[in-house]
Coordinates of C-alpha atoms (C1' of nucleotides) in Angstrom, one line a residue:
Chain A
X15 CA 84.0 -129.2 -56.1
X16 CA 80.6 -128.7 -56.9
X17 CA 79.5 -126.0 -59.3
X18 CA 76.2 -124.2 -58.0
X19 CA 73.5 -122.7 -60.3
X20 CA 74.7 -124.9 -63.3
X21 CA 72.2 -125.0 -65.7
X22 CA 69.4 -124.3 -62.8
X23 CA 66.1 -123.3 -64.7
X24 CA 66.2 -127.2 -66.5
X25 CA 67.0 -128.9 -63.2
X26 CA 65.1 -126.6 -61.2
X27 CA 61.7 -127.7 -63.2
X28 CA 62.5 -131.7 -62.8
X29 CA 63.0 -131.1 -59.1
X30 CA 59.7 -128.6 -58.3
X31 CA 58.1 -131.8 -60.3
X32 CA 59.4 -134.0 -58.4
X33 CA 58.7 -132.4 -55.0
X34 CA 54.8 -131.3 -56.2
X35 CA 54.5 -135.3 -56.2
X36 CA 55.8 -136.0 -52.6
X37 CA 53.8 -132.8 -51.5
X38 CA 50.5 -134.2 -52.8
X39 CA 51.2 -137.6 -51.3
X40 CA 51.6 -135.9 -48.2
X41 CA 48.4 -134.3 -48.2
X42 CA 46.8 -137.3 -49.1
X43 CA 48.2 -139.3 -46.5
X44 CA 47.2 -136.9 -44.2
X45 CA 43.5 -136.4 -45.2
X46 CA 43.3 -140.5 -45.0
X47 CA 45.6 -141.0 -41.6
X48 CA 42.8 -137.8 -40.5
X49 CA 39.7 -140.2 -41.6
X50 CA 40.6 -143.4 -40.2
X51 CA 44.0 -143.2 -38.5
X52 CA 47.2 -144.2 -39.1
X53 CA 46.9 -148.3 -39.2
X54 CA 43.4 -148.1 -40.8
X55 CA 44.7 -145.8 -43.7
X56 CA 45.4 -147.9 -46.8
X57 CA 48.6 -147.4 -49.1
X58 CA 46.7 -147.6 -52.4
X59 CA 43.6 -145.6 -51.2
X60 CA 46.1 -143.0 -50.4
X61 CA 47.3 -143.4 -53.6
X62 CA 44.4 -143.5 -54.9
X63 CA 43.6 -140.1 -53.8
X64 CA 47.1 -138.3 -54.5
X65 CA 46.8 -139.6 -58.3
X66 CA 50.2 -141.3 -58.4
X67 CA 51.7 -144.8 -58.3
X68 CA 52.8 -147.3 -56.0
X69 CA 56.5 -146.9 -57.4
X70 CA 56.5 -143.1 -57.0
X71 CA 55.6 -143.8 -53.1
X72 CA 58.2 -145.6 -52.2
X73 CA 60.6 -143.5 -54.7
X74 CA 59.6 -140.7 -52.0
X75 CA 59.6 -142.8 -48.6
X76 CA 61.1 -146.1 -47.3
X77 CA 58.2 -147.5 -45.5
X78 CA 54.9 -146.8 -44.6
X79 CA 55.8 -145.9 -41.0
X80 CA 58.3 -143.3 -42.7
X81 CA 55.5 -141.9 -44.6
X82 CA 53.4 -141.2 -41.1
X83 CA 56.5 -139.7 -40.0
X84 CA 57.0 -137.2 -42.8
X85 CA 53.2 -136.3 -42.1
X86 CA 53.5 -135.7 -38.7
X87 CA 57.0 -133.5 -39.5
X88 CA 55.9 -131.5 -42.2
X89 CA 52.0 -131.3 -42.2
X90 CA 51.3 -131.3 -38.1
X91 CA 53.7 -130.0 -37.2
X92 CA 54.0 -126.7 -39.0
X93 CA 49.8 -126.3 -38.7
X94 CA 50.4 -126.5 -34.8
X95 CA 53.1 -124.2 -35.3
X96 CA 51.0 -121.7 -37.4
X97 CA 48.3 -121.4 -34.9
X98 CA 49.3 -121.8 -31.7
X99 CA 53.0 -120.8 -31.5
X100 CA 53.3 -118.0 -33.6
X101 CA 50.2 -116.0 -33.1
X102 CA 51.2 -116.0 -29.5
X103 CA 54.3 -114.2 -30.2
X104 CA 52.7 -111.6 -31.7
X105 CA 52.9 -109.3 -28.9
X106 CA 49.6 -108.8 -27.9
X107 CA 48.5 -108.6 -24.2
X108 CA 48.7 -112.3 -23.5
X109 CA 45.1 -113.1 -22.2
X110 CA 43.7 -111.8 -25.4
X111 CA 46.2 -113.9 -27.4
X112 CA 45.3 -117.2 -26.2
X113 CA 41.8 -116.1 -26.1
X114 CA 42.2 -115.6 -29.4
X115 CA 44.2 -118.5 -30.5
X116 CA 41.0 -120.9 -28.5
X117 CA 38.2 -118.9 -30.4
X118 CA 40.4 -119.5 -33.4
X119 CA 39.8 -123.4 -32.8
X120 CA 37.5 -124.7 -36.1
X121 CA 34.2 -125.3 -35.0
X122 CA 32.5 -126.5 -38.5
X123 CA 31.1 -129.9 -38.4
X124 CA 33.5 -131.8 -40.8
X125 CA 36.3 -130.4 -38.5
X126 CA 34.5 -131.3 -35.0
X127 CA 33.5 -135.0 -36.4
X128 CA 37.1 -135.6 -37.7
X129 CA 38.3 -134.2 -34.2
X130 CA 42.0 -132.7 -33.8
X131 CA 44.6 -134.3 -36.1
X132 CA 47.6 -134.1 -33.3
X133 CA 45.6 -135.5 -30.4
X134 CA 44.1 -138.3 -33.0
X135 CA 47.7 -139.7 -34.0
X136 CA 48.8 -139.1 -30.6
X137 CA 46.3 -141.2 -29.1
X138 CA 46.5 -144.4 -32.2
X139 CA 50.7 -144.4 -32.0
X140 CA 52.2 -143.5 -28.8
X141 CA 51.8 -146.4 -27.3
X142 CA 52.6 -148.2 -30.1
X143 CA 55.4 -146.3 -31.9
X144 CA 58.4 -144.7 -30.2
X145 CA 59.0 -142.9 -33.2
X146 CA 55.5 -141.6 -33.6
X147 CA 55.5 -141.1 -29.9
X148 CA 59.0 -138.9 -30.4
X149 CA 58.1 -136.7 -33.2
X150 CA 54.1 -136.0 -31.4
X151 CA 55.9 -134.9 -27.9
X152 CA 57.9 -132.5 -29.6
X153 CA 55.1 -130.6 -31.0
X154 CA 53.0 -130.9 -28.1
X155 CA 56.2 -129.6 -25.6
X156 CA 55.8 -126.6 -27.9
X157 CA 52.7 -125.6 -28.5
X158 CA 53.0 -126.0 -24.2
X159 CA 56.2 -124.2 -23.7
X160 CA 54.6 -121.3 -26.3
X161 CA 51.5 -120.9 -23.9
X162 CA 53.5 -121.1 -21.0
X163 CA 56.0 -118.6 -22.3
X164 CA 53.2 -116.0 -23.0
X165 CA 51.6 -116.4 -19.2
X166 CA 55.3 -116.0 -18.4
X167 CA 55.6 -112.6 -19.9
X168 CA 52.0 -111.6 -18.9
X169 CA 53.1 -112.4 -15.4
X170 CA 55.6 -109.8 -15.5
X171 CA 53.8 -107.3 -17.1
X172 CA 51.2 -107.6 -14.3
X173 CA 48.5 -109.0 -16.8
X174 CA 48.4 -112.7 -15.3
X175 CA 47.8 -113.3 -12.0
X176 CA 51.5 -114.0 -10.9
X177 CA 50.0 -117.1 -8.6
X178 CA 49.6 -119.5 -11.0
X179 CA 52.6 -121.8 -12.6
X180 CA 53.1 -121.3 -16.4
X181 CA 53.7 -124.6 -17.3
X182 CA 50.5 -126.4 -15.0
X183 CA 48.3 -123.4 -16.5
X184 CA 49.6 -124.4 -20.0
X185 CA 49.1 -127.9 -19.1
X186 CA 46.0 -127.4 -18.1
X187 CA 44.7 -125.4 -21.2
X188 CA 45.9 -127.9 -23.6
X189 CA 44.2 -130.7 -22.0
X190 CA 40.9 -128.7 -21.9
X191 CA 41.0 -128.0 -25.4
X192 CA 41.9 -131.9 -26.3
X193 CA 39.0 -133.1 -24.0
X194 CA 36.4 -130.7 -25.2
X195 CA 38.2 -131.7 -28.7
X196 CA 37.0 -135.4 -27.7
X197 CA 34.1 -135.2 -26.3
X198 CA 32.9 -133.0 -29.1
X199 CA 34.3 -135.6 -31.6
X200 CA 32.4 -138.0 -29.7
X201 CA 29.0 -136.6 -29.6
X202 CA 29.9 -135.7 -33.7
X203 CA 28.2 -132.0 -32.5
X204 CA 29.8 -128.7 -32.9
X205 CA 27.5 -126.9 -30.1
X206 CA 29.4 -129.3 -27.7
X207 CA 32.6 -127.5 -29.0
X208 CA 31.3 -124.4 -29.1
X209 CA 30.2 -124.5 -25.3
X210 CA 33.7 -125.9 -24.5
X211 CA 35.3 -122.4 -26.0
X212 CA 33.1 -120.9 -24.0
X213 CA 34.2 -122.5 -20.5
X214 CA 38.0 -122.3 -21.3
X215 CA 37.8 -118.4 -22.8
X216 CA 36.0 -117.6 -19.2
X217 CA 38.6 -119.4 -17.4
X218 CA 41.2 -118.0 -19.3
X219 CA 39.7 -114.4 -18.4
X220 CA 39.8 -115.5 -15.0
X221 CA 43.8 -115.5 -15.2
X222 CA 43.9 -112.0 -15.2
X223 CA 44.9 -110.4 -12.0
X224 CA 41.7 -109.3 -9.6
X225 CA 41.8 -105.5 -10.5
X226 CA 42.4 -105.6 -14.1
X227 CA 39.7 -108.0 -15.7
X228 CA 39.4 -105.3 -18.9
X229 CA 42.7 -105.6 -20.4
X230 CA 42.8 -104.6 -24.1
Chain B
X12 CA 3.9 -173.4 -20.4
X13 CA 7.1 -174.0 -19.6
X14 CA 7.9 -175.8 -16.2
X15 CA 10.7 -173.9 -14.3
X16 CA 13.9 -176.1 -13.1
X17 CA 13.1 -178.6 -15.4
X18 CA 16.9 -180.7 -14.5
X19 CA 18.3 -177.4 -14.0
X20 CA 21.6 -178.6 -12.3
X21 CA 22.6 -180.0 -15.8
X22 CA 21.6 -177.3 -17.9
X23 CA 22.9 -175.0 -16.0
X24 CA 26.5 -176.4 -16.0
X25 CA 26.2 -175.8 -19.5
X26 CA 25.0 -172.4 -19.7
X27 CA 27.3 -171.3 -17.5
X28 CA 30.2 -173.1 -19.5
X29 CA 29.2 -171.5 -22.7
X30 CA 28.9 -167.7 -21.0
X31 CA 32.5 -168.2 -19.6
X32 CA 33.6 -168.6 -23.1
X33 CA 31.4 -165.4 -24.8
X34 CA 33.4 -164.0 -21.0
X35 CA 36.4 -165.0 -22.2
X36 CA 36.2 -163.6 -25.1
X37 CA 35.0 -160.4 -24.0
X38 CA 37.9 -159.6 -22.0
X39 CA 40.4 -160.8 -24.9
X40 CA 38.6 -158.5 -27.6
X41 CA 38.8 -155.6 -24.8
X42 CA 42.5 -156.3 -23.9
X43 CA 43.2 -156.4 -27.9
X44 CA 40.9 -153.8 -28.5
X45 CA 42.8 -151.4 -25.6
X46 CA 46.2 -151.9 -26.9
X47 CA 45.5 -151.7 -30.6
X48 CA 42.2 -150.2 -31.2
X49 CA 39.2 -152.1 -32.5
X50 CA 40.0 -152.0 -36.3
X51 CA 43.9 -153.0 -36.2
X52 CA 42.6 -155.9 -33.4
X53 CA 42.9 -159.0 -35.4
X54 CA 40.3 -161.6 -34.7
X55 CA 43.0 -164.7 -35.1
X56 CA 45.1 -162.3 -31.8
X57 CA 41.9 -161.9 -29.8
X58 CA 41.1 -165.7 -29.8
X59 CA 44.7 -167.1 -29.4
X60 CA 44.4 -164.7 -26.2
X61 CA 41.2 -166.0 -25.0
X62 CA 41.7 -169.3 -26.0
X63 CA 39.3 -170.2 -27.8
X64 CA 38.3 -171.0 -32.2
X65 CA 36.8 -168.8 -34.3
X66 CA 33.7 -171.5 -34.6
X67 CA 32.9 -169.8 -30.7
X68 CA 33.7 -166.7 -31.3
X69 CA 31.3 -166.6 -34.3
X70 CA 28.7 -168.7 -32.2
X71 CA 28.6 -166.0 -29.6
X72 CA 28.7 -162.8 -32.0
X73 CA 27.2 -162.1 -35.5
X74 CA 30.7 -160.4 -36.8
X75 CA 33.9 -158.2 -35.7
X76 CA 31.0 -155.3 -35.0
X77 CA 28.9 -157.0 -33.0
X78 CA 31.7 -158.1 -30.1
X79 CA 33.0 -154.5 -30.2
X80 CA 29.6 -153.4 -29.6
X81 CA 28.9 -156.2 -26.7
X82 CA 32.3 -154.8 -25.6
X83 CA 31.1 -151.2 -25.2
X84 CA 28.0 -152.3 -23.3
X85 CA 29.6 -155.1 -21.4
X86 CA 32.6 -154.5 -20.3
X87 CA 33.8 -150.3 -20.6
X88 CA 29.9 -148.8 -19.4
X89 CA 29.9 -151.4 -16.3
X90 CA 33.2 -149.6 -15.9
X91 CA 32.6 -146.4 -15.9
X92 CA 29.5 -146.8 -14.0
X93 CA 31.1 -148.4 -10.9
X94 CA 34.6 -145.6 -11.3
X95 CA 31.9 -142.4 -11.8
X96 CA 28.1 -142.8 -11.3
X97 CA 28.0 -145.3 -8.5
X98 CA 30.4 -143.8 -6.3
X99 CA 28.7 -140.5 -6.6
X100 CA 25.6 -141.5 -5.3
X101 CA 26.9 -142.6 -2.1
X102 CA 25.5 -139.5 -0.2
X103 CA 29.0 -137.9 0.8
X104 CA 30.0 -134.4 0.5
X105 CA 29.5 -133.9 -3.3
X106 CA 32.7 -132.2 -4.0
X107 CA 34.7 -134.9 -1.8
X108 CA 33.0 -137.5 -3.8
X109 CA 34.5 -136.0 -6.9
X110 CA 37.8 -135.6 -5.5
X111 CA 37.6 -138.9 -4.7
X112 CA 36.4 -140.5 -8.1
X113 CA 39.3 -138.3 -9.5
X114 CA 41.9 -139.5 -7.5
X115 CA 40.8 -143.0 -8.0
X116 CA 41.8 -142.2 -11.5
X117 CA 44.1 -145.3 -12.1
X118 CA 48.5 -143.8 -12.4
X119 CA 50.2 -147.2 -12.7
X120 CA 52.7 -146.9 -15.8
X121 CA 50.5 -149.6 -17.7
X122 CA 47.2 -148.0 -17.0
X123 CA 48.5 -143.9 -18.3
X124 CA 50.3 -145.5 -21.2
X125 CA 47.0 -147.3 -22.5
X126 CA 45.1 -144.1 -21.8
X127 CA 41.0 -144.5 -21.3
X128 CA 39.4 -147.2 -22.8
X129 CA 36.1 -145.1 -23.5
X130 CA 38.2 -142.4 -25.0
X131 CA 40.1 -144.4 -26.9
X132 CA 37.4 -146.2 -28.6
X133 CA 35.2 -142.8 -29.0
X134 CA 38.0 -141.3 -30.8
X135 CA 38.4 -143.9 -32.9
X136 CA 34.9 -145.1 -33.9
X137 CA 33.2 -142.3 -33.3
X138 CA 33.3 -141.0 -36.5
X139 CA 33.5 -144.1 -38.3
X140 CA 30.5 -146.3 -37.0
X141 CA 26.9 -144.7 -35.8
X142 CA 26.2 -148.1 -33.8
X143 CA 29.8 -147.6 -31.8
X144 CA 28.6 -143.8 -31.5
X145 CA 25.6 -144.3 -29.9
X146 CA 26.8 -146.9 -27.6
X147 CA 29.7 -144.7 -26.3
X148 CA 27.6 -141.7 -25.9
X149 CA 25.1 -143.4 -24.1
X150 CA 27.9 -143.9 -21.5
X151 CA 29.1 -140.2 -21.5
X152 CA 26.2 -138.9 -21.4
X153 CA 25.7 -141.2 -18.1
X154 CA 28.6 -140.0 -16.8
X155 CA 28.2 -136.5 -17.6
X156 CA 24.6 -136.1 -15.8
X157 CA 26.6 -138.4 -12.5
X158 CA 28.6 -135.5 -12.3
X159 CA 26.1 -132.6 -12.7
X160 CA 23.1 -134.3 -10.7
X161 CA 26.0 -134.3 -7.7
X162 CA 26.6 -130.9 -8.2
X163 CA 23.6 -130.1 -8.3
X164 CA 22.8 -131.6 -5.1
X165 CA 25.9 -130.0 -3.5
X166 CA 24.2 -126.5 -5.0
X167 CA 20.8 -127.0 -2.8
X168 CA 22.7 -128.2 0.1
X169 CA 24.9 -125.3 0.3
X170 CA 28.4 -127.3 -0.3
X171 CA 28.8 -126.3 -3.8
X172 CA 28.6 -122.5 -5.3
X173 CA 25.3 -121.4 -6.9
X174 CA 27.0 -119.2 -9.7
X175 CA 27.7 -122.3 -11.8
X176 CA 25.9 -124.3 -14.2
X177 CA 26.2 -127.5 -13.3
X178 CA 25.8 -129.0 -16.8
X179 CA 28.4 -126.9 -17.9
X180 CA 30.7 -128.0 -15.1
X181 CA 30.0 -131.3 -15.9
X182 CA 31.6 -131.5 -18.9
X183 CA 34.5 -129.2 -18.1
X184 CA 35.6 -131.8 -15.7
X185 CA 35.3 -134.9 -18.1
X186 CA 37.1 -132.6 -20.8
X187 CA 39.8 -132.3 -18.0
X188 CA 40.0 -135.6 -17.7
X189 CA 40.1 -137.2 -20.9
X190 CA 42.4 -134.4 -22.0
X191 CA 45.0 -135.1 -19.4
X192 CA 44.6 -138.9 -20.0
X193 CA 45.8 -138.1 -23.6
X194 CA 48.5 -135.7 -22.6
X195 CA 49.8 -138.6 -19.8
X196 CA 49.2 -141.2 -22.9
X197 CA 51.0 -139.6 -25.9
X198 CA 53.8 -138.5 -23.1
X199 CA 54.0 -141.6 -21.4
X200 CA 54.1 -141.1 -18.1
X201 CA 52.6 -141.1 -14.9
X202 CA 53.8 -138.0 -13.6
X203 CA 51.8 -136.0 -16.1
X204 CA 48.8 -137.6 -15.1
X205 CA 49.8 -137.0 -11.7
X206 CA 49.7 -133.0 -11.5
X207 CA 46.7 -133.0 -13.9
X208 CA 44.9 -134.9 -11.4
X209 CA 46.4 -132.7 -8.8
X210 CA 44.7 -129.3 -10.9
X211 CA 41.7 -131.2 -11.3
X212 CA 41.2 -131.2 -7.9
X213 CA 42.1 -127.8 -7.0
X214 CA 39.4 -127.0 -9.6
X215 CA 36.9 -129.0 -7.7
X216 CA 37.8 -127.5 -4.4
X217 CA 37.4 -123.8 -6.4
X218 CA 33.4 -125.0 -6.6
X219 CA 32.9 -124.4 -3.1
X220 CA 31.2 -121.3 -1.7
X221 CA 33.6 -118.9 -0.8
X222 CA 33.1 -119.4 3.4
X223 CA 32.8 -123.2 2.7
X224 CA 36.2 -124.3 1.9
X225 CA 36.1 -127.1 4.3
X226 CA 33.8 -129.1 5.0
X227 CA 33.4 -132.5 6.4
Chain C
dT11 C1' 18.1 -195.8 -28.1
dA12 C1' 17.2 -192.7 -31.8
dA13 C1' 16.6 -188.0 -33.1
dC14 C1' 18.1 -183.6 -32.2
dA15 C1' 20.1 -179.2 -30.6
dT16 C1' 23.9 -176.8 -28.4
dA17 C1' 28.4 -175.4 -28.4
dC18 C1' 31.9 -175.5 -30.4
dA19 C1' 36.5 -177.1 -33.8
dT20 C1' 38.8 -177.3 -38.3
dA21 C1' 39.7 -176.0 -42.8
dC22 C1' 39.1 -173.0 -46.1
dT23 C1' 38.0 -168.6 -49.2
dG24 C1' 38.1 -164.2 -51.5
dG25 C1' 39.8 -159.9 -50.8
dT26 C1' 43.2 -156.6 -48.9
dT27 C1' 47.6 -155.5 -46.9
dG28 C1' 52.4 -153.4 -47.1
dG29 C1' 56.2 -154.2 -49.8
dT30 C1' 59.2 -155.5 -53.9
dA31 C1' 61.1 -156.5 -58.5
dT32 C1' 61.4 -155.0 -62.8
dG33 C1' 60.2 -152.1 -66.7
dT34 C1' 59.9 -147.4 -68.9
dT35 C1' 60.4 -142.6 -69.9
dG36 C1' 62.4 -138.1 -70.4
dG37 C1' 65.9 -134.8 -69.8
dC38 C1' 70.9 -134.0 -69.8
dA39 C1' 76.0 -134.4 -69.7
dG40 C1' 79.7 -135.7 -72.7
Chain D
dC22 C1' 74.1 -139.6 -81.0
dT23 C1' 75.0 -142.2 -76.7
dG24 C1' 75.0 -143.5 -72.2
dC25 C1' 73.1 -142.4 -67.8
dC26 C1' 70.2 -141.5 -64.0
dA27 C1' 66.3 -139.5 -61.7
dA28 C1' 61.5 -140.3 -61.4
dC29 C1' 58.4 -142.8 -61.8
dA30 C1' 54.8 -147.0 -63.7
dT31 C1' 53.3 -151.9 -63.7
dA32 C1' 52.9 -156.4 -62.1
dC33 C1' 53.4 -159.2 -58.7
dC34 C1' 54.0 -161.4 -53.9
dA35 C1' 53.5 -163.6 -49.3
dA36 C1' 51.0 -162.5 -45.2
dC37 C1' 47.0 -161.4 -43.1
dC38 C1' 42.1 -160.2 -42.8
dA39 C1' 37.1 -161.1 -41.6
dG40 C1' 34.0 -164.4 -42.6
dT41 C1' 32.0 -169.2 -43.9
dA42 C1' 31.1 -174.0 -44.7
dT43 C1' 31.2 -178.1 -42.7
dG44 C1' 32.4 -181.6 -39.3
dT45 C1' 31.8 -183.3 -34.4
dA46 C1' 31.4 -184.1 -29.5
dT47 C1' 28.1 -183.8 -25.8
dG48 C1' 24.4 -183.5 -23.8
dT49 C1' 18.9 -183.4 -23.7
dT50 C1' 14.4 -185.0 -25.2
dA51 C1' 10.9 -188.4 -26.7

DNA sequence: TAACATACATACTGGTTGGTATGTTGGCAG
DNA sequence: CTGCCAACATACCAACCAGTATGTATGTTA
């Protein structure tokens, strides 16, 4: 039926143009949902900042709500992805991974003030939002089910104590890094973050079996 | 200079009548406040709740700002106080005392899917207002020294291990519980809450000295 | 009882919100 | 050259927002 690669390079240019402008309203909408969340964030200040027009918006998305979505899809989503699934796949020893993957947590003041851009949607929409609320789990069942999966294999490669459960251990390293995330967010201080690496690095060095605390 | 009970009986009937209004009030701006965060609570929602017209409302408080700030000090640090400092001071086993402010940590459905007032509000104004900063970190910092001053009494009592900083421990445990309060929250359910509470504790418990793992 | 203050109630305003209706442009197939 | 459609741009809208101006009922004071 349909022809493929009919005159491509012509077409190809509209539609690269026409994606650039949905890409930078993403962005946009992300770095204003980041500053004052998701019901706080204004249409045309978004706008505003992308550099495009109230008709091109809703050319891209139905709804405001739609547009939160695709944010949450294709900006969170994938950054969550980037640093907390994949580098723990890289098979490294698994303590030193999530080690890793913690002291790679951004500690410069613009990123401690705005605090983490998962936990801060989370915390505005799910209770509000079963859509929001849908999409969020997802990505935080992975980024859990990716630490947990690493512990896993450490467990049987005898370089995680085998008793401690994955998934409360996973649990439990997520929430510390959302509360120090908080609390650090709170105080608007990066040395409060810093200190909270700290903690959660030692007790993820304490997850190592008794005789084998030097791991490389 | 001024005579003392002057008719007080009258006068006081009035006083009291206009504080149960600013009351009222309070609670509706919290309630509105809890379930939609302070910027997306509408003024007009918060006085159909408490039942009252915005000429009280704007007898009472200067603006919107000024009832979330009488809020903070008013309604969430009483709060915490009597869930965190007061019940720590009580003279039981310090560790027991924690465990027991942790699982008074409220699970009902409603309670886990509105997540922590004091978090909420942090996360939200924290960055955005300096007056809603300093309120809320006045209150975590109060809760915050609770914890360590009962730790370290448990150190020079002997009920709690020496090797640990008690500042330090402090925080770790309110990072544990605000993060698990926002995993429970974005998931939506108890049970989460539920086994965080139940590592929480076995954290706690790990504080003791090594021969002292049951005391009282 | 007259003057006055407290504690509201009512009606309104200018600005902002998400959303829509309609107009315009540029490439491209026929 | 013509018709057509994707990809916007512009102008507008009702609803809602925090805040205000003004009216009023109920005591208290002199």
């Amino acid at each position: 039926m349909l022809a493929a690669g009919k005159s491509p390079k012509r077409r190809a240019t509209r539609l690269r143009d026409s994606e650039r402008t949905r890409e930078r309203l993403l962005q946009a909408a992300s770095r204003e949902i980041y500053r004052s969340g998701f019901q706080s964030a204004s249409l045309d200040t978004i706008l505003a900042v992308a550099g495009v027009t109230k008709g091109a918006l809703y050319y891209h998305f139905d709804s405001k709500e739609a547009l939160g979505y695709a944010v949450v899809e294709e900006v969170i989503a994938p950054d969550v992805r980037g640093k907390w699934v994949r580098p723990l796949q890289s098979g490294k020893d698994p303590i030193n991974a999530l080690i890793g993957a913690v002291q790679g947590i951004p500690v410069r003041p613009a990123d401690v003030r705005g605090g983490c851009q998962l936990n801060n949607l989370a915390q505005e929409m799910s209770p509000l939002d079963a859509g929001f609320r849908k999409r969020l789990a997802i990505i935080f069942q992975a980024w859990r089910e990716a630490v947990a999966s690493v512990l896993r294999e450490g467990q049987t490669l005898g370089s995680v104590r085998r008793d401690l459960q994955p998934a409360d251990a996973a649990g439990l390293l997520i929430a510390m890094v959302e509360g120090y995330g908080s609390l650090a967010k709170n105080a608007q201080d990066p040395k409060v973050m810093k200190a909270g690496i700290r903690n959660i690095v030692d007790w993820l060095r304490s997850l190592r079996p008794p005789g084998n605390r030097k791991r490389v």
